[in-house]
PDB file of C-alpha atoms and ligand atoms in Angstrom:
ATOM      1  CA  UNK A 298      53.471 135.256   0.624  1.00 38.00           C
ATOM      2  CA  UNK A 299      50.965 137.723  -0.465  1.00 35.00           C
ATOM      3  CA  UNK A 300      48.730 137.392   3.136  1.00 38.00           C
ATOM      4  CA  UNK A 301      51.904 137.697   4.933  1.00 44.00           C
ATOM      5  CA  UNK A 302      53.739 139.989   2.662  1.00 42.00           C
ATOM      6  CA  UNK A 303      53.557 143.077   5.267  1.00 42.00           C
ATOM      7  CA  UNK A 304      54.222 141.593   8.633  1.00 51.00           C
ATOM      8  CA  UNK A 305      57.554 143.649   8.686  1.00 49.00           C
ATOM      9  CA  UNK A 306      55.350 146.680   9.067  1.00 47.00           C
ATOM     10  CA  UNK A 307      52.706 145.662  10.987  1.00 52.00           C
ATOM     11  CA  UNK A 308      54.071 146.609  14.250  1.00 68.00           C
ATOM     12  CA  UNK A 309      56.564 149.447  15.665  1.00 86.00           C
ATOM     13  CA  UNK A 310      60.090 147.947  16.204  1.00 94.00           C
ATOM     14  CA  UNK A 311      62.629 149.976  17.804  1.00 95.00           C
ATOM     15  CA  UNK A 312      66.327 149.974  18.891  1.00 97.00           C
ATOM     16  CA  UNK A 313      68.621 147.350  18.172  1.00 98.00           C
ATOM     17  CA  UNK A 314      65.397 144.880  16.964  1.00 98.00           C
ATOM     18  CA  UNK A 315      64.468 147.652  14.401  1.00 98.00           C
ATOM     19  CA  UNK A 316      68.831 147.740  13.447  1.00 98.00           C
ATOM     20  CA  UNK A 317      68.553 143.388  13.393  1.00 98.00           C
ATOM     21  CA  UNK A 318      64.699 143.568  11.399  1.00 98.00           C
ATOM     22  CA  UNK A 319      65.993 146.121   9.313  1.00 98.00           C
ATOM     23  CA  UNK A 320      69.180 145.168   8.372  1.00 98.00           C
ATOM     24  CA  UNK A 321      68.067 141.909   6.914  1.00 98.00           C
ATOM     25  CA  UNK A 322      64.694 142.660   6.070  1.00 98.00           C
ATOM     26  CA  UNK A 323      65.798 141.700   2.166  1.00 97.00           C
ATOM     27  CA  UNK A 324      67.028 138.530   3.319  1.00 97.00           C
ATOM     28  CA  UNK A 325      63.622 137.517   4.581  1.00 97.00           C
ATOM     29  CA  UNK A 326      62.134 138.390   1.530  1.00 95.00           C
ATOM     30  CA  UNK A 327      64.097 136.254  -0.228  1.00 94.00           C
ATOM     31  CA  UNK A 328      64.215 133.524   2.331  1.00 93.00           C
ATOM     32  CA  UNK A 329      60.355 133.408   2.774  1.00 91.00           C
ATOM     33  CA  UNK A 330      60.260 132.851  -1.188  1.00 89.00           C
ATOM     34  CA  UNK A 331      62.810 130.176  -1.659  1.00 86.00           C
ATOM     35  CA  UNK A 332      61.682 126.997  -3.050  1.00 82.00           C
ATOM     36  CA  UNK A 333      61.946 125.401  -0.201  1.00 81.00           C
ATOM     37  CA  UNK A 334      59.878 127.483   1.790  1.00 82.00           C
ATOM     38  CA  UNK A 335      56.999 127.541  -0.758  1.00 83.00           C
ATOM     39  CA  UNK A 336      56.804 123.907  -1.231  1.00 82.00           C
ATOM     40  CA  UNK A 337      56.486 123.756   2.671  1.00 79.00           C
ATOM     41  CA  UNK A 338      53.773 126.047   3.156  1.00 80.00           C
ATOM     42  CA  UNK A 339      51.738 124.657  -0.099  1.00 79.00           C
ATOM     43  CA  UNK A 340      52.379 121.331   1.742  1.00 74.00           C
ATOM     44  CA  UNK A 341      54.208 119.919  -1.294  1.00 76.00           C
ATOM     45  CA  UNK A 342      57.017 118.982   1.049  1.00 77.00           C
ATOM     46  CA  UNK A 343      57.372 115.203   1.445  1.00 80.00           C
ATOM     47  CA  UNK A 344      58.159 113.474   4.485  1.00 86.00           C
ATOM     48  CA  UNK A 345      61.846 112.459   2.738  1.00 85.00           C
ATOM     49  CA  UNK A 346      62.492 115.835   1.820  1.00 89.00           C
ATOM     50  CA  UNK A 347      61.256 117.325   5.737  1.00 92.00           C
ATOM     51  CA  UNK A 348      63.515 114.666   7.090  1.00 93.00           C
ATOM     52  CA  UNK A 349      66.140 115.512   4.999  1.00 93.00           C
ATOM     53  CA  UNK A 350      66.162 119.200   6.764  1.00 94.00           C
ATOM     54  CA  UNK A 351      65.572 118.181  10.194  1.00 96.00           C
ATOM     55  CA  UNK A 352      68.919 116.511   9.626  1.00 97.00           C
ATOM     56  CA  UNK A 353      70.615 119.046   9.006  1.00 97.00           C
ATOM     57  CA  UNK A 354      69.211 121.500  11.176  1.00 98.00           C
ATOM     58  CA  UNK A 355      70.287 117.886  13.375  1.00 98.00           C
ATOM     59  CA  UNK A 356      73.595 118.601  12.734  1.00 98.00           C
ATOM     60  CA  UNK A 357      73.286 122.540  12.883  1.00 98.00           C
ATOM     61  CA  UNK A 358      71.871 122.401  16.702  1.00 98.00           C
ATOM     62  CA  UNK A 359      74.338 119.745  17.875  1.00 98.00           C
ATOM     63  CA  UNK A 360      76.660 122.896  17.406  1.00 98.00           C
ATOM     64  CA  UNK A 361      74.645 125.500  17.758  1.00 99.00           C
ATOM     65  CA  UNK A 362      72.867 124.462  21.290  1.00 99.00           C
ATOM     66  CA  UNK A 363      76.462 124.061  23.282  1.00 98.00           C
ATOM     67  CA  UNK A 364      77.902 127.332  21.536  1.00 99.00           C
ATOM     68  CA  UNK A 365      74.495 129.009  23.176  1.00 99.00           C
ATOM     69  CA  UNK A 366      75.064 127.763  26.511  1.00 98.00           C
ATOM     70  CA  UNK A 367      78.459 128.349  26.293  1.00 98.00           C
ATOM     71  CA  UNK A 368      78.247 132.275  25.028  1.00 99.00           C
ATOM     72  CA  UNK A 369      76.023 132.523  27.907  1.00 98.00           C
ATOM     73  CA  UNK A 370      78.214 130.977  30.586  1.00 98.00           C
ATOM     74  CA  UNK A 371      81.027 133.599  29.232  1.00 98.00           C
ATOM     75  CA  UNK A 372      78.914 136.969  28.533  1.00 98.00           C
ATOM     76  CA  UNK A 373      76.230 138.327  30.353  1.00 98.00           C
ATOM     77  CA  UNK A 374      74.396 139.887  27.615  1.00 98.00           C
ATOM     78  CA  UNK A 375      73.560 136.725  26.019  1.00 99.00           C
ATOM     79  CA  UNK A 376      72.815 135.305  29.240  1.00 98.00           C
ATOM     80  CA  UNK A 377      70.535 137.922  29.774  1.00 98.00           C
ATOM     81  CA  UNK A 378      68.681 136.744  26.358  1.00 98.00           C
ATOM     82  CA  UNK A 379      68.990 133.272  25.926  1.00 98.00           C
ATOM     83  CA  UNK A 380      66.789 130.420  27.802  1.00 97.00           C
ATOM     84  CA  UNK A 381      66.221 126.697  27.633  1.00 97.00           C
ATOM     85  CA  UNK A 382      63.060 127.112  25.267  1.00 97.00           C
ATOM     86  CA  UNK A 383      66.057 128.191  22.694  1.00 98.00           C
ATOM     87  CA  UNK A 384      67.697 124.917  22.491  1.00 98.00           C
ATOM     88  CA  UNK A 385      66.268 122.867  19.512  1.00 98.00           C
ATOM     89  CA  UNK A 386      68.533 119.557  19.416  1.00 98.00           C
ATOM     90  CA  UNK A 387      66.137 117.479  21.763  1.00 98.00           C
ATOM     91  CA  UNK A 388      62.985 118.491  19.752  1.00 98.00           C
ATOM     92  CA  UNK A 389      64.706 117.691  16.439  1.00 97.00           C
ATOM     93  CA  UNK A 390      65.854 114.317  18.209  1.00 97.00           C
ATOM     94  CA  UNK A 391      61.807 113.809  19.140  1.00 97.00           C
ATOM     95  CA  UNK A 392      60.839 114.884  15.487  1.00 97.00           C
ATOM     96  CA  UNK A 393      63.325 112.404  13.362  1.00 96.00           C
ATOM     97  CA  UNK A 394      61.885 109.717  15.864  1.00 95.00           C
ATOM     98  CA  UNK A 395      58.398 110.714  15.112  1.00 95.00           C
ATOM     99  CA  UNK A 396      59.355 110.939  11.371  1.00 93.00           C
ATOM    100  CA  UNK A 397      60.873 107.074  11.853  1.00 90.00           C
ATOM    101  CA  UNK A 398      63.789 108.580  10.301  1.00 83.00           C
ATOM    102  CA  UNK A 399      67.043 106.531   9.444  1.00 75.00           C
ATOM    103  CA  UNK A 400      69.098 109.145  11.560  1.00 76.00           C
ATOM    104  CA  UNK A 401      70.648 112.420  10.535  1.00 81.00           C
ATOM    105  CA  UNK A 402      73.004 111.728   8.016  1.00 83.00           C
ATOM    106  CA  UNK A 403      76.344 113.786   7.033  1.00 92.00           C
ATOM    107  CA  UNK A 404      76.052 117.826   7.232  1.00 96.00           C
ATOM    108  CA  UNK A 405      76.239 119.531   3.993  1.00 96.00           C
ATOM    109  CA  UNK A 406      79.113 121.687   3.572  1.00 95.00           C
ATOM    110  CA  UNK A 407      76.990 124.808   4.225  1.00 97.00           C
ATOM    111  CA  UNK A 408      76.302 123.351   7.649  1.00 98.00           C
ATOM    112  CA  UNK A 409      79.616 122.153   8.598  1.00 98.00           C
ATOM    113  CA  UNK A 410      81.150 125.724   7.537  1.00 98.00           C
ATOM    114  CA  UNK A 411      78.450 127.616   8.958  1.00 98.00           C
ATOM    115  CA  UNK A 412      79.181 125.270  12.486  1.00 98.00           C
ATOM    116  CA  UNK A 413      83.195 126.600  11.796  1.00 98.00           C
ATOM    117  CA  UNK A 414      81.682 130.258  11.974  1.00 98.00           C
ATOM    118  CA  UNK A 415      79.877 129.631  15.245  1.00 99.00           C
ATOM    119  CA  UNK A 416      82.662 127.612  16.770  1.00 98.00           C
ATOM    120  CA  UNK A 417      84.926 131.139  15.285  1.00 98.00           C
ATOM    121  CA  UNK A 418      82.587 133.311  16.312  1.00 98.00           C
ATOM    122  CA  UNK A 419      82.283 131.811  19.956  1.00 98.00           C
ATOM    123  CA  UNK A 420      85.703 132.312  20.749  1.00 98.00           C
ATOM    124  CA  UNK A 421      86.175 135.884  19.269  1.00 98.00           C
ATOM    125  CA  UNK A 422      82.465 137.479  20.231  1.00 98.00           C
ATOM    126  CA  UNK A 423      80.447 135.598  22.248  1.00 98.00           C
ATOM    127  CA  UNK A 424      77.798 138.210  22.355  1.00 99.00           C
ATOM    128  CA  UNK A 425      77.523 138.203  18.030  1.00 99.00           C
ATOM    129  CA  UNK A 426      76.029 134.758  18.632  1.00 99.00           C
ATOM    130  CA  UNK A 427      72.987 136.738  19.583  1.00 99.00           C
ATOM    131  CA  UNK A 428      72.549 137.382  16.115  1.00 99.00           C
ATOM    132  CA  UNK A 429      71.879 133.694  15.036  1.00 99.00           C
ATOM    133  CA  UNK A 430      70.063 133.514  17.904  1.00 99.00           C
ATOM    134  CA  UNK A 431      67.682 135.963  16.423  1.00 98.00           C
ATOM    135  CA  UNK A 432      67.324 134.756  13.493  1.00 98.00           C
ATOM    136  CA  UNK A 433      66.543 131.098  14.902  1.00 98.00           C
ATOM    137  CA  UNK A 434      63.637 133.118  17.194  1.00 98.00           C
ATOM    138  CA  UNK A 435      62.177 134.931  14.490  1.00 98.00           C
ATOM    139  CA  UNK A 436      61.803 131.579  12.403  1.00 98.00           C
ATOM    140  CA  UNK A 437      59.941 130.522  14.538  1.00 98.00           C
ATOM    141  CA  UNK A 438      57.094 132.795  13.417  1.00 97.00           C
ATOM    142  CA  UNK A 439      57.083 132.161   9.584  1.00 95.00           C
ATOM    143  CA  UNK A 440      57.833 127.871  10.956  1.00 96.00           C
ATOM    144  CA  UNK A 441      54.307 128.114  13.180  1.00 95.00           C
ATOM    145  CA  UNK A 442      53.064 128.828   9.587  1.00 93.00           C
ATOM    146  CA  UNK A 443      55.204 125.935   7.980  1.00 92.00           C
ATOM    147  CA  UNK A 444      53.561 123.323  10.792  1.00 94.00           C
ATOM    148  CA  UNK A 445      50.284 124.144  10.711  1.00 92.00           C
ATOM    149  CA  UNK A 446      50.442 123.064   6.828  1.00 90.00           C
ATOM    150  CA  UNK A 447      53.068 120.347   7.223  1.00 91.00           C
ATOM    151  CA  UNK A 448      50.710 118.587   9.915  1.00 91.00           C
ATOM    152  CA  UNK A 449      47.756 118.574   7.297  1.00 89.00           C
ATOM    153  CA  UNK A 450      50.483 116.966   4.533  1.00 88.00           C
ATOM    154  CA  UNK A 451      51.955 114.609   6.858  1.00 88.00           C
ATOM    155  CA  UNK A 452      49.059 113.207   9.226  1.00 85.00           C
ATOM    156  CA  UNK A 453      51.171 112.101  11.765  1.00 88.00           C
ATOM    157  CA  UNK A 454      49.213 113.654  14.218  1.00 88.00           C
ATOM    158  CA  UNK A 455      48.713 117.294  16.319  1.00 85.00           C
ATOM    159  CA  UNK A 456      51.963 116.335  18.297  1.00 87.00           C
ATOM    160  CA  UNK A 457      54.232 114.926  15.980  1.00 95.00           C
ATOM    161  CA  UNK A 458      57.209 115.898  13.977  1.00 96.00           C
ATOM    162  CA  UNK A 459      56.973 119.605  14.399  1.00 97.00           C
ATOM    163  CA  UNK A 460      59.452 120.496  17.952  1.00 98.00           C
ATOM    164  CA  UNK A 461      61.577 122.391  15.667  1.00 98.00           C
ATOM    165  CA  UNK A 462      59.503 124.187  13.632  1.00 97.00           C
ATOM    166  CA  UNK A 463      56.653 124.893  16.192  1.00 97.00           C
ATOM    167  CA  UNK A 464      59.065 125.133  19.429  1.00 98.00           C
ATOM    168  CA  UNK A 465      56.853 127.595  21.443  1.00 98.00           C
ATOM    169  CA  UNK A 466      53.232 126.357  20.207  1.00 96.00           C
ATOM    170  CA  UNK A 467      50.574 128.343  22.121  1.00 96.00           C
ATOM    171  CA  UNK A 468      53.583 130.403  23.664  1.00 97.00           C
ATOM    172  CA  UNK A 469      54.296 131.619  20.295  1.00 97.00           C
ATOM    173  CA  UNK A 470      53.379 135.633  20.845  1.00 97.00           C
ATOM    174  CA  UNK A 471      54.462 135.728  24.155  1.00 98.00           C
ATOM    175  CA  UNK A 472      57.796 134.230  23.710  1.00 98.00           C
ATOM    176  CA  UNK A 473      58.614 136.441  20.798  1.00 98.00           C
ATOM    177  CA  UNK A 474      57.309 139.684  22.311  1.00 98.00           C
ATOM    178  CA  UNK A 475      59.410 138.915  25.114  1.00 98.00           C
ATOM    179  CA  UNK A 476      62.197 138.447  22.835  1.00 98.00           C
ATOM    180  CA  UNK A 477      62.247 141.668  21.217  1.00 98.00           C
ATOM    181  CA  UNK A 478      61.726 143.282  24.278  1.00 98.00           C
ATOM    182  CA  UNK A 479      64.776 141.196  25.790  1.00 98.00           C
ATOM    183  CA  UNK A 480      67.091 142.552  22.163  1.00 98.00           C
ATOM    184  CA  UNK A 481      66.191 146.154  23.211  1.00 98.00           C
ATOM    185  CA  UNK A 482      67.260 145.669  26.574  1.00 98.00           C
ATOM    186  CA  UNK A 483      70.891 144.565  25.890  1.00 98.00           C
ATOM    187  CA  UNK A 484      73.551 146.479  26.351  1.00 98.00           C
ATOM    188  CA  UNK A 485      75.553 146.181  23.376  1.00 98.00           C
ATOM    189  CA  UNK A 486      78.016 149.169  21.869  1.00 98.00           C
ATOM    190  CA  UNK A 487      77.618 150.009  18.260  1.00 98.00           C
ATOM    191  CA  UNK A 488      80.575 148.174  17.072  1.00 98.00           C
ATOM    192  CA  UNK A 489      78.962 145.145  18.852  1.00 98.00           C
ATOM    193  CA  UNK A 490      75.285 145.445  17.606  1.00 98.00           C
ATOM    194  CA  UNK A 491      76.892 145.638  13.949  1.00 98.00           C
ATOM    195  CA  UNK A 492      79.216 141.914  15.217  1.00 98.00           C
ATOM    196  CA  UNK A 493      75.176 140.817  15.529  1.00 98.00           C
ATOM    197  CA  UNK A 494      73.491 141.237  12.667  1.00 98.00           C
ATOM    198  CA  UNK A 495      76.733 140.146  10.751  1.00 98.00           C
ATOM    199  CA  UNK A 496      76.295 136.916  12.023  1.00 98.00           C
ATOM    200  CA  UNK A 497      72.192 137.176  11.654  1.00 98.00           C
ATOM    201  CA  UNK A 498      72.758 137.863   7.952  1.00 98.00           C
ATOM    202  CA  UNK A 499      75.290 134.721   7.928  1.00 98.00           C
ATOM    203  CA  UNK A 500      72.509 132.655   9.485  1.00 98.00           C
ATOM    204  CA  UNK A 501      69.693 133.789   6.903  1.00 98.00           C
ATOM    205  CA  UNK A 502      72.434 132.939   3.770  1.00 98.00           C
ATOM    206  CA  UNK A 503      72.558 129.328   5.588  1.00 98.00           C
ATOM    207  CA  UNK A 504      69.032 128.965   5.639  1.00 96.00           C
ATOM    208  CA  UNK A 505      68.416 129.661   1.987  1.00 95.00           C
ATOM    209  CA  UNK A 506      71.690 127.831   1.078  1.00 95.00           C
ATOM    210  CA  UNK A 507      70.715 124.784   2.811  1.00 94.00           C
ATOM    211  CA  UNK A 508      67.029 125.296   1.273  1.00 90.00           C
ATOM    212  CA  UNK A 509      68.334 125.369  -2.064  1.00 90.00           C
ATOM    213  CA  UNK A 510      71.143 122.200  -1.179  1.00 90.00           C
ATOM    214  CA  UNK A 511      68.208 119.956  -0.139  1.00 87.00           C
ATOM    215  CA  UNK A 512      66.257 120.948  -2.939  1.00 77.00           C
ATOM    216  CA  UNK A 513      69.302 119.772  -5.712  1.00 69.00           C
ATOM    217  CA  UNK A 514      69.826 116.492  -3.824  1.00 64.00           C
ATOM    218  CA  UNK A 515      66.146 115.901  -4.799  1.00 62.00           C
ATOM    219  CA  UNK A 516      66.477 116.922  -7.886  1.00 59.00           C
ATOM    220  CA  UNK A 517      69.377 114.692  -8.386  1.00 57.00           C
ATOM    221  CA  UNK A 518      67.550 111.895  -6.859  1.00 53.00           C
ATOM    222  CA  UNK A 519      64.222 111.933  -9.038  1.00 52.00           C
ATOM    223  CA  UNK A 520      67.042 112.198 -11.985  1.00 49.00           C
ATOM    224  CA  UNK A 521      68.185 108.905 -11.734  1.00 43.00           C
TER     225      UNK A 521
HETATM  226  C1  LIG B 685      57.397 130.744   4.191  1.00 68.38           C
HETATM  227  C2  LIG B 685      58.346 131.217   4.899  1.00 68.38           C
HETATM  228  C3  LIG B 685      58.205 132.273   5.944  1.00 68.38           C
HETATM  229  C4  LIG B 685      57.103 132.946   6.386  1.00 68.38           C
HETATM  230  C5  LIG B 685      55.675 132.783   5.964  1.00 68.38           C
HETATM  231  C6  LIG B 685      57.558 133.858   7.421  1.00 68.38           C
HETATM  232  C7  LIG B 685      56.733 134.679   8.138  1.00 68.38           C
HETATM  233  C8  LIG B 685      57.128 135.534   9.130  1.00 68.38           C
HETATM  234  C9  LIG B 685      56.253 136.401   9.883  1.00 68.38           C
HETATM  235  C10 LIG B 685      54.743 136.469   9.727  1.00 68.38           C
HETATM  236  C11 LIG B 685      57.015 137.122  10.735  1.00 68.38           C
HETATM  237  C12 LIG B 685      56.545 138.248  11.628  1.00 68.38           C
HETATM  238  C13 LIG B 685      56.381 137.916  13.058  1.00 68.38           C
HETATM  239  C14 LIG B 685      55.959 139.127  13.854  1.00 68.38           C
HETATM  240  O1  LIG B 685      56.772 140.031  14.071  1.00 68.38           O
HETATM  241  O2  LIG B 685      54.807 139.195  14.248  1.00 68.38           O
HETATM  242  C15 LIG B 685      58.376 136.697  10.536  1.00 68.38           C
HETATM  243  C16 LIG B 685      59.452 137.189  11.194  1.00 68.38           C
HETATM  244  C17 LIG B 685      60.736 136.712  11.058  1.00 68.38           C
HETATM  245  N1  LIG B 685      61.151 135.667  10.278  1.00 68.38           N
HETATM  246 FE1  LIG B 685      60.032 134.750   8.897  1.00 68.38          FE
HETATM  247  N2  LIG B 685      58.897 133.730   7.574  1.00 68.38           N
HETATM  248  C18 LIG B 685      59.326 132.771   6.696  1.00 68.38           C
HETATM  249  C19 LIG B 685      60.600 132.324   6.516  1.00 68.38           C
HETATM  250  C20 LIG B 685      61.659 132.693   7.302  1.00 68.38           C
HETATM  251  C21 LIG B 685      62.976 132.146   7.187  1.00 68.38           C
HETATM  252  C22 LIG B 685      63.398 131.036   6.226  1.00 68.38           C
HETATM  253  C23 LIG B 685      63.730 132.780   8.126  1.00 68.38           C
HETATM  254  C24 LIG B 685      65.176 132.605   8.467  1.00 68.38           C
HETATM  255  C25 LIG B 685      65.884 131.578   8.264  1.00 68.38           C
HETATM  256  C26 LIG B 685      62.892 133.729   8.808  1.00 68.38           C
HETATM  257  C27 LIG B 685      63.294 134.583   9.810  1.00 68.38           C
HETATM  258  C28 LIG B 685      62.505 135.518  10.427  1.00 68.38           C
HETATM  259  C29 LIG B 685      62.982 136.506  11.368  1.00 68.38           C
HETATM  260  C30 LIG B 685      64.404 136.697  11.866  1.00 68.38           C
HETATM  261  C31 LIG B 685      61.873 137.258  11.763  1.00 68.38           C
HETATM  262  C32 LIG B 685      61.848 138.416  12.725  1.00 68.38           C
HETATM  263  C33 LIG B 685      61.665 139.741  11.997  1.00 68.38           C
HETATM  264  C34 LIG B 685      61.568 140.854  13.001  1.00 68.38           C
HETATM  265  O3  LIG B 685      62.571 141.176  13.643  1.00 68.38           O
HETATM  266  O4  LIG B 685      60.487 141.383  13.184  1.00 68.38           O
HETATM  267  N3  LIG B 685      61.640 133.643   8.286  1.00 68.38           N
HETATM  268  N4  LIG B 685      58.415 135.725   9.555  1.00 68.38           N
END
């Protein structure tokens, strides 16, 4: 995205944010120019297709959220970090509703591995969940984007559909200023910080895999 093509250097990140935005920096790259991605910000994306991710992400949270809470209630650095406004499965809930969606369907094996790694990764290192737990944040900034072209597609309304991709709306800078300022703040050894951005480069793979799965099972749909 050519107008958004420098936001990694726009402002001064430092600490373990600068280790977590640096580290993966390619990954984003590659993740903001994925198929997917590009059809949803041109606002090729149809309704099926949106559905078809919010599904997944469905089945994604219904993990996801408990392992938070859970990694919270059993180390204090990622209670230190995580909040309420970091939970997504209600919103998604609210969004398939809005989107009069069938339901959420089966996970793709990318998902239901990926849930494996968090349910893994739970028990071993609670505190490396902070890693997904940035990338999920951080999406949030390149999803605003996503919205704000998927409510012109969709006309469904200003308040419809978009809990999960627009989870902070007006809150948006605040919430992820605090957030960075919140990663800094951690106390996490080396050996730990490195357990983190493992798991945040695990997260962006999912992302583009599932991207690129949902993309295929169109593909083999319009096929015939
Ligand atoms: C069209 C797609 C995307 C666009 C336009 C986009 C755009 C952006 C922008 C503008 C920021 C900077 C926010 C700021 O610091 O002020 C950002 C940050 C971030 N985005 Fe994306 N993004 C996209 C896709 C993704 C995807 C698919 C993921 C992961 C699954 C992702 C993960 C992140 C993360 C983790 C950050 C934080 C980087 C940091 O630490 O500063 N983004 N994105």
């Amino acid at each position: 995205m050519a107008e958004h093509g420098h936001h990694h250097g726009a402002s001064k990140a430092t600490g373990f944010h600068l280790k977590l935005r640096e580290g993966t920096q390619s990954l984003h790259d590659q993740a903001e120019s994925g198929n997917f991605q590009v059809r949803m910000v041109s606002g090729e994306l149809a309704r099926i297709e949106f559905s078809a991710f919010l599904g997944q992400m469905h089945s994604l949270h219904t993990v996801l959220d408990p392992a938070l809470q859970d990694a919270a209630s059993r180390d204090p650095r990622v209670a230190q970090i995580f909040d309420e406004s970091h939970l997504r499965l209600g919103r998604i809930n609210q969004d398939l509703a809005d989107l009069q969606c069938d339901g959420p369907g089966e996970p793709l094996p990318s998902i239901a591995e990926f849930n494996q790694y968090v349910n893994r990764k739970l028990k071993e290192s609670p505190s490396s969940l902070i890693g997904v737990l940035y990338v999920k944040e951080g999406a949030t900034n390149g999803n605003k984007f996503i919205a704000k072209k998927l409510r012109e597609t969709l006309g469904l309304g200003e308040d419809k559909a978009m809990g999960y991709l627009d989870p902070h709306g007006k809150d948006q800078r605040r919430c992820w200023n605090a957030f960075k300022e919140q990663l800094n703040e951690l106390e996490l050894d080396q050996a730990e910080q490195e357990e983190c951005l493992d798991a945040a480069k695990e997260t962006f793979k999912l992302m583009m895999t599932v991207s690129q799965e949902i993309d295929a099972t169109k593909q083999s749909v319009t096929a015939g």
